[in-house]
XYZ file of C-alpha atoms in Angstrom:
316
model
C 0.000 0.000 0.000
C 2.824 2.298 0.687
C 4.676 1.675 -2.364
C 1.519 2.329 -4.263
C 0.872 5.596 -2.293
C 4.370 6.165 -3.524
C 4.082 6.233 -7.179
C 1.006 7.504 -7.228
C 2.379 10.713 -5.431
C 5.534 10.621 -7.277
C 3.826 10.455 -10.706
C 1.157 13.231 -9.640
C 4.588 15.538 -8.809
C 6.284 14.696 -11.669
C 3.054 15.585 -13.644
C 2.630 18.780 -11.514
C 6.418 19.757 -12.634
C 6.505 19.271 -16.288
C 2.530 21.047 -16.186
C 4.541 24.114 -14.980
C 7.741 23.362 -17.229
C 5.251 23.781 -20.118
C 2.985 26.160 -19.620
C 6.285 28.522 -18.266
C 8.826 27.831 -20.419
C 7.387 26.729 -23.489
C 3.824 27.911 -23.530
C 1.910 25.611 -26.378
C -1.091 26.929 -28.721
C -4.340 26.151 -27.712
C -7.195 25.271 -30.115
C -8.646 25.078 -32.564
C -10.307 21.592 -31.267
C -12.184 19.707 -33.152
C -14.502 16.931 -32.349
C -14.763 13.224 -33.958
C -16.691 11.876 -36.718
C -16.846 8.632 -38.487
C -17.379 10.463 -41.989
C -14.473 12.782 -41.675
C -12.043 11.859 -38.864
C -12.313 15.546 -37.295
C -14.682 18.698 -37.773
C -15.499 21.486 -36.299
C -18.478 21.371 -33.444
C -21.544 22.590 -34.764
C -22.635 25.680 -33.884
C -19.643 26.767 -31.625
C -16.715 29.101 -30.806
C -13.627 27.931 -31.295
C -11.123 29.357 -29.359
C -7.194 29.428 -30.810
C -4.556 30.972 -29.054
C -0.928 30.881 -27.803
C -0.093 33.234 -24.687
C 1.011 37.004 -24.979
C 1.538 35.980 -29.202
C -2.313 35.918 -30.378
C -5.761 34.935 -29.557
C -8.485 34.231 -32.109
C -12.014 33.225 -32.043
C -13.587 31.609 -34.972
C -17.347 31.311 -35.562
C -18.858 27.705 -36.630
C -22.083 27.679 -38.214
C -25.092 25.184 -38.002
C -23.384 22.651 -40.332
C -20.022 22.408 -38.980
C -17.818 25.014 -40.927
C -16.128 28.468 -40.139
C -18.102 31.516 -41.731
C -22.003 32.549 -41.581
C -25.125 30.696 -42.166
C -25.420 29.409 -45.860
C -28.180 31.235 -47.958
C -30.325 29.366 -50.967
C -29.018 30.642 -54.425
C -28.933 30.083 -57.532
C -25.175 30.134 -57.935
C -23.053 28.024 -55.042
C -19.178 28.375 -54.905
C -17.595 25.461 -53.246
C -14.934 26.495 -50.840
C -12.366 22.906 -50.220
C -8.952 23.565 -48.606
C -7.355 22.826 -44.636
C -6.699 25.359 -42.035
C -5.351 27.815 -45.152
C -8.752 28.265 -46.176
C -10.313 27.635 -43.008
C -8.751 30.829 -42.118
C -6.842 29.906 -39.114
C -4.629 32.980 -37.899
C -7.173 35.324 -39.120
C -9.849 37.776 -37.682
C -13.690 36.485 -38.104
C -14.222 37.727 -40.938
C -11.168 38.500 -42.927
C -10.701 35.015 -44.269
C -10.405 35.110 -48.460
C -13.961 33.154 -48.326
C -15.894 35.997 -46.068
C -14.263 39.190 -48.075
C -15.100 36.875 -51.593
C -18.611 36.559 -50.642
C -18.929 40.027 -49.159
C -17.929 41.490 -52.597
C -20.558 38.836 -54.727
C -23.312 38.138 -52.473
C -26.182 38.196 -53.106
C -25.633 36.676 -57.193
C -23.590 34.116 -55.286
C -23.171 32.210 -52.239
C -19.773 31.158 -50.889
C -19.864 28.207 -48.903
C -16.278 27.189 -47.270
C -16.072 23.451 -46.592
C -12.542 23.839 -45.584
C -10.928 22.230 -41.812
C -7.649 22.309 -40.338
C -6.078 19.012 -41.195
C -8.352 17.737 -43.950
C -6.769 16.489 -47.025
C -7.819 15.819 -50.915
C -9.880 12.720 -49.416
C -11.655 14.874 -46.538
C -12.637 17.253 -49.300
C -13.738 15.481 -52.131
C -16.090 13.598 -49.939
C -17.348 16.990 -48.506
C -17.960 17.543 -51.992
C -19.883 15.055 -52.919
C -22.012 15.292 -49.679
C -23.178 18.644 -50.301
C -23.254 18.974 -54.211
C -26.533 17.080 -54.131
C -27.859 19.519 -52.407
C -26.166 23.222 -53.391
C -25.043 22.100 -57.019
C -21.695 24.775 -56.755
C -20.866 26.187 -60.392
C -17.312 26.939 -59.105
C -14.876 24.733 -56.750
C -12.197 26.549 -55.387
C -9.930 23.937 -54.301
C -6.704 24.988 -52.067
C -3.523 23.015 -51.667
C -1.085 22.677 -49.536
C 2.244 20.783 -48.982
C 1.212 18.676 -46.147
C -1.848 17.736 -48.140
C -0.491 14.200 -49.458
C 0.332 13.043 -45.895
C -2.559 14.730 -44.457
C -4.967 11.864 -46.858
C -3.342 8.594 -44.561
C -4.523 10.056 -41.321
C -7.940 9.516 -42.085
C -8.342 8.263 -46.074
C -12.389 8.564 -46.080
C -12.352 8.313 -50.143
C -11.400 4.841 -51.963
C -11.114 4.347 -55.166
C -13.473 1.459 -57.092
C -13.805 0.660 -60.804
C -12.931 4.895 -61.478
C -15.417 5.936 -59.257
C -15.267 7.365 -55.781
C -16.104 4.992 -52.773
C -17.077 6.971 -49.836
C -15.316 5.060 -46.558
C -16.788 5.308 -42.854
C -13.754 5.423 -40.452
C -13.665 3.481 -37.169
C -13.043 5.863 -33.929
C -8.866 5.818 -33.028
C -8.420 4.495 -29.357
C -8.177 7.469 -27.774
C -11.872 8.853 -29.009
C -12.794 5.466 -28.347
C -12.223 4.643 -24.988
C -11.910 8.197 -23.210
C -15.251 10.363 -23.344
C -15.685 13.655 -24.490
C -15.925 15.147 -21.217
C -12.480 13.498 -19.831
C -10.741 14.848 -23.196
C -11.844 18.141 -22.711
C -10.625 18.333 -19.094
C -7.422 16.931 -20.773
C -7.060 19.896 -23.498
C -6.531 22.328 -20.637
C -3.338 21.511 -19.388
C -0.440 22.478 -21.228
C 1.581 19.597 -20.955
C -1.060 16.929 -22.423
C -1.066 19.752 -25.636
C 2.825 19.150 -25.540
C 2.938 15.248 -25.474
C 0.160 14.764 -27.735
C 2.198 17.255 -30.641
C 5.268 15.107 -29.853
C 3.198 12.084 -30.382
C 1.291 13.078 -33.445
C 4.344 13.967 -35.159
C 6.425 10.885 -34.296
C 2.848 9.310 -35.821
C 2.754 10.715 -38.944
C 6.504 10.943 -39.500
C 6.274 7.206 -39.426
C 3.331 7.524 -41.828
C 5.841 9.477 -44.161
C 7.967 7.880 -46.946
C 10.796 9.885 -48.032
C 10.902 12.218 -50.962
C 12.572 10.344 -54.084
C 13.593 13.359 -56.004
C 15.033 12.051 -58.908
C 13.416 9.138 -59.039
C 10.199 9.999 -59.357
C 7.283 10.682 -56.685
C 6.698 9.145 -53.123
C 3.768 6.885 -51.908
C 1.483 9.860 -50.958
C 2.166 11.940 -53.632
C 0.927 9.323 -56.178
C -1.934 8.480 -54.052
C -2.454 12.180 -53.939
C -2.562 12.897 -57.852
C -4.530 9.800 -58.394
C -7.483 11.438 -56.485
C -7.014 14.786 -57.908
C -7.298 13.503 -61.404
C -10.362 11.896 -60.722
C -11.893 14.655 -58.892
C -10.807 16.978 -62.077
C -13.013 14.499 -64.408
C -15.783 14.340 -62.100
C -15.957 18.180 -62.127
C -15.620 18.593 -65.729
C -18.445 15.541 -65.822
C -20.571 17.825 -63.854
C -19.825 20.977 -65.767
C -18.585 22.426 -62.698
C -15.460 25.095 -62.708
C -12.259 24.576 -60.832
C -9.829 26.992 -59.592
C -7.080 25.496 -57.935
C -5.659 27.522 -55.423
C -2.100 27.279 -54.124
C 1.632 28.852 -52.580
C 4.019 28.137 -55.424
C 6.499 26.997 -53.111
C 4.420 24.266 -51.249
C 4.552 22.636 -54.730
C 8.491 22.640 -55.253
C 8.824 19.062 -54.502
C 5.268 17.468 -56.566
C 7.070 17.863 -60.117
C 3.958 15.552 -61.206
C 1.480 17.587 -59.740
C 3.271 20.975 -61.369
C 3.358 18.989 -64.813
C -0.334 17.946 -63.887
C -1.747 21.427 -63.509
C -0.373 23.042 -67.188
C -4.016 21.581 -68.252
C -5.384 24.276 -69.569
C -9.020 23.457 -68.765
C -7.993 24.008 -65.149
C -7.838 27.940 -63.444
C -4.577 28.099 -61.690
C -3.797 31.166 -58.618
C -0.547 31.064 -57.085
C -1.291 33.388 -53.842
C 2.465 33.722 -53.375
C 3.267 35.278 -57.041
C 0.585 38.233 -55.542
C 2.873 38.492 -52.336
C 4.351 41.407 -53.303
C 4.985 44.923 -51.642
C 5.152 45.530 -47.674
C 4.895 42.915 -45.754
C 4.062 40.418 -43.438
C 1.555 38.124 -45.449
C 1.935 35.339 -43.130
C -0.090 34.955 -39.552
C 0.829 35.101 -36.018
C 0.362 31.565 -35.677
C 2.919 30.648 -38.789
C 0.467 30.441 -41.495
C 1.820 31.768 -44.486
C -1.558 33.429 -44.816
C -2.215 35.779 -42.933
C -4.736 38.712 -42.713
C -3.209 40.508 -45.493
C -2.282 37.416 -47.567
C -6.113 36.384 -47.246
C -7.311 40.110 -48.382
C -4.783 39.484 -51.452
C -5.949 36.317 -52.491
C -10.121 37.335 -52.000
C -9.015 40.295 -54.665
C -7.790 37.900 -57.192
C -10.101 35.390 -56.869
C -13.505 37.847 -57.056
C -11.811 39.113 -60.692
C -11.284 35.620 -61.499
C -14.865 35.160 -60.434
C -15.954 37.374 -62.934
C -16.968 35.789 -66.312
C -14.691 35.306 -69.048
C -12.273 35.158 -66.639
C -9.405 32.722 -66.398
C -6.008 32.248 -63.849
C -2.324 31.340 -64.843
């Protein structure tokens, strides 16, 4: 009994000790957290405030509407712009309301509708499968789909989008251990202290590190990337199937080491923006929280893509 009294104190002081290392020494970002589901892996809680911040650096507060995503209510119209991208497009380091989606829809509304299907983390798989969801219902005449370098791994987290005789399988994912056997309640107690946010970054990276292959270079692309470009060329058909226009959004240097996907994208049938080629001028464009858009990268990018918007229009 005494030697259990022991390590039970010992481990609570040891706990108590690196809670203070953390949160004094190296303070760690809290938020934005999301919540489980078996269709997506993670999305935002319905009808909530997110809270994101990092002490004494920055402190936002994003808005989630009625069906899960950042941004107001959605409105019926008779012209729907698909929003699909991760915590670039989500906005995340940016003021309510000065995300590219809000300022694009400010500027077109009412004669369009902007709804932004984007979440931190989600990859092409996450988004394509957002995509088909709500296309039955809103019909978009224009995607604008947003990439980003981490996008390849980010689809072997939580793949929700097979691929079965050339058409898309939609996949229902089982709940991780964690989700599984720890309720919500416990897990949100958990997300307060600093030093669970620090071990569970260490641990998520060692995870997908060990995901990761390594970049061939020369010889040719790795595992994700291929399983990457294989869903974006099938998502390209399907759009041009449906009649429906894509702009692919992106930061030319995220795409320095996807030769294939460069080569991929000289198709002429698809609108190309490179936000970073419009990064020009007094600075910063990134955000507080290391986004390399920030605030005034996001007002760049809306002005680009409301001309491109226009009809007759076309990117690079």
């Amino acid at each position: 009994m005494r030697l259990l009294s022991t390590i039970l104190i010992s481990s609570l002081l040891s706990l108590f000790i690196l809670e203070l290392g953390v949160r004094y020494i190296a303070p760690q970002v809290k938020g934005p957290q999301l919540v489980w589901s078996k269709e997506f892996g993670f999305v935002a809680p319905k009808n909530s405030l997110l809270e994101h911040s990092l002490d004494g650096v920055f402190n936002y507060t994003y808005h989630i509407n009625s069906q899960g995503f950042r941004g107001q209510e959605w409105t019926m119209n008779k012209n729907f712009i698909f929003v699909l991208g991760d915590s670039y497009s989500f906005g995340q380091g940016v003021t309510e309301g000065k995300q590219y989606s809000a300022i694009v829809r400010r500027n077109i509304f009412p004669n369009s509708e902007v709804i932004n299907l984007s979440t931190p983390g989600w990859g092409i798989t996450q988004q394509i499968k957002a995509y088909l969801l709500y296309s039955k219902k809103f019909r978009p005449k224009t995607i604008i789909l947003q990439y980003a370098s981490n996008d390849p791994l980010d689809n072997l987290h939580f793949p929700v989008i097979a691929i079965e005789n050339k058409q898309f399988k939609p996949l229902i994912l089982q709940p991780p251990f964690f989700i599984k056997w720890f309720p919500r309640v416990f897990r949100k107690i958990l997300y307060k202290f600093q030093s669970y946010q620090y071990l569970r970054l260490k641990i998520t990276a060692y995870l997908h590190s060990s995901k990761a292959t390594k970049t061939s270079g020369e010889n040719g692309p790795n595992a994700e990337q291929v399983n990457h470009l294989k869903l974006l060329k099938l998502f390209v058909k399907k759009l041009q199937d449906d009649q429906t226009k894509l702009i692919f959004l992106y930061h030319g240097p995220h795409l320095s080491n996807f030769q294939n996907l460069t080569s991929f994208l000289k198709n002429k049938k698809i609108t190309k923006l490179d936000a970073n080629s419009y990064f020009k001028g007094a600075g910063p464009f990134d955000s507080p929280d290391g986004h390399e858009w920030g605030e005034k990268g996001h007002a760049i990018i809306a002005q680009q893509l409301i001309t491109l918007l226009r009809p007759g229009k076309e990117g690079n």
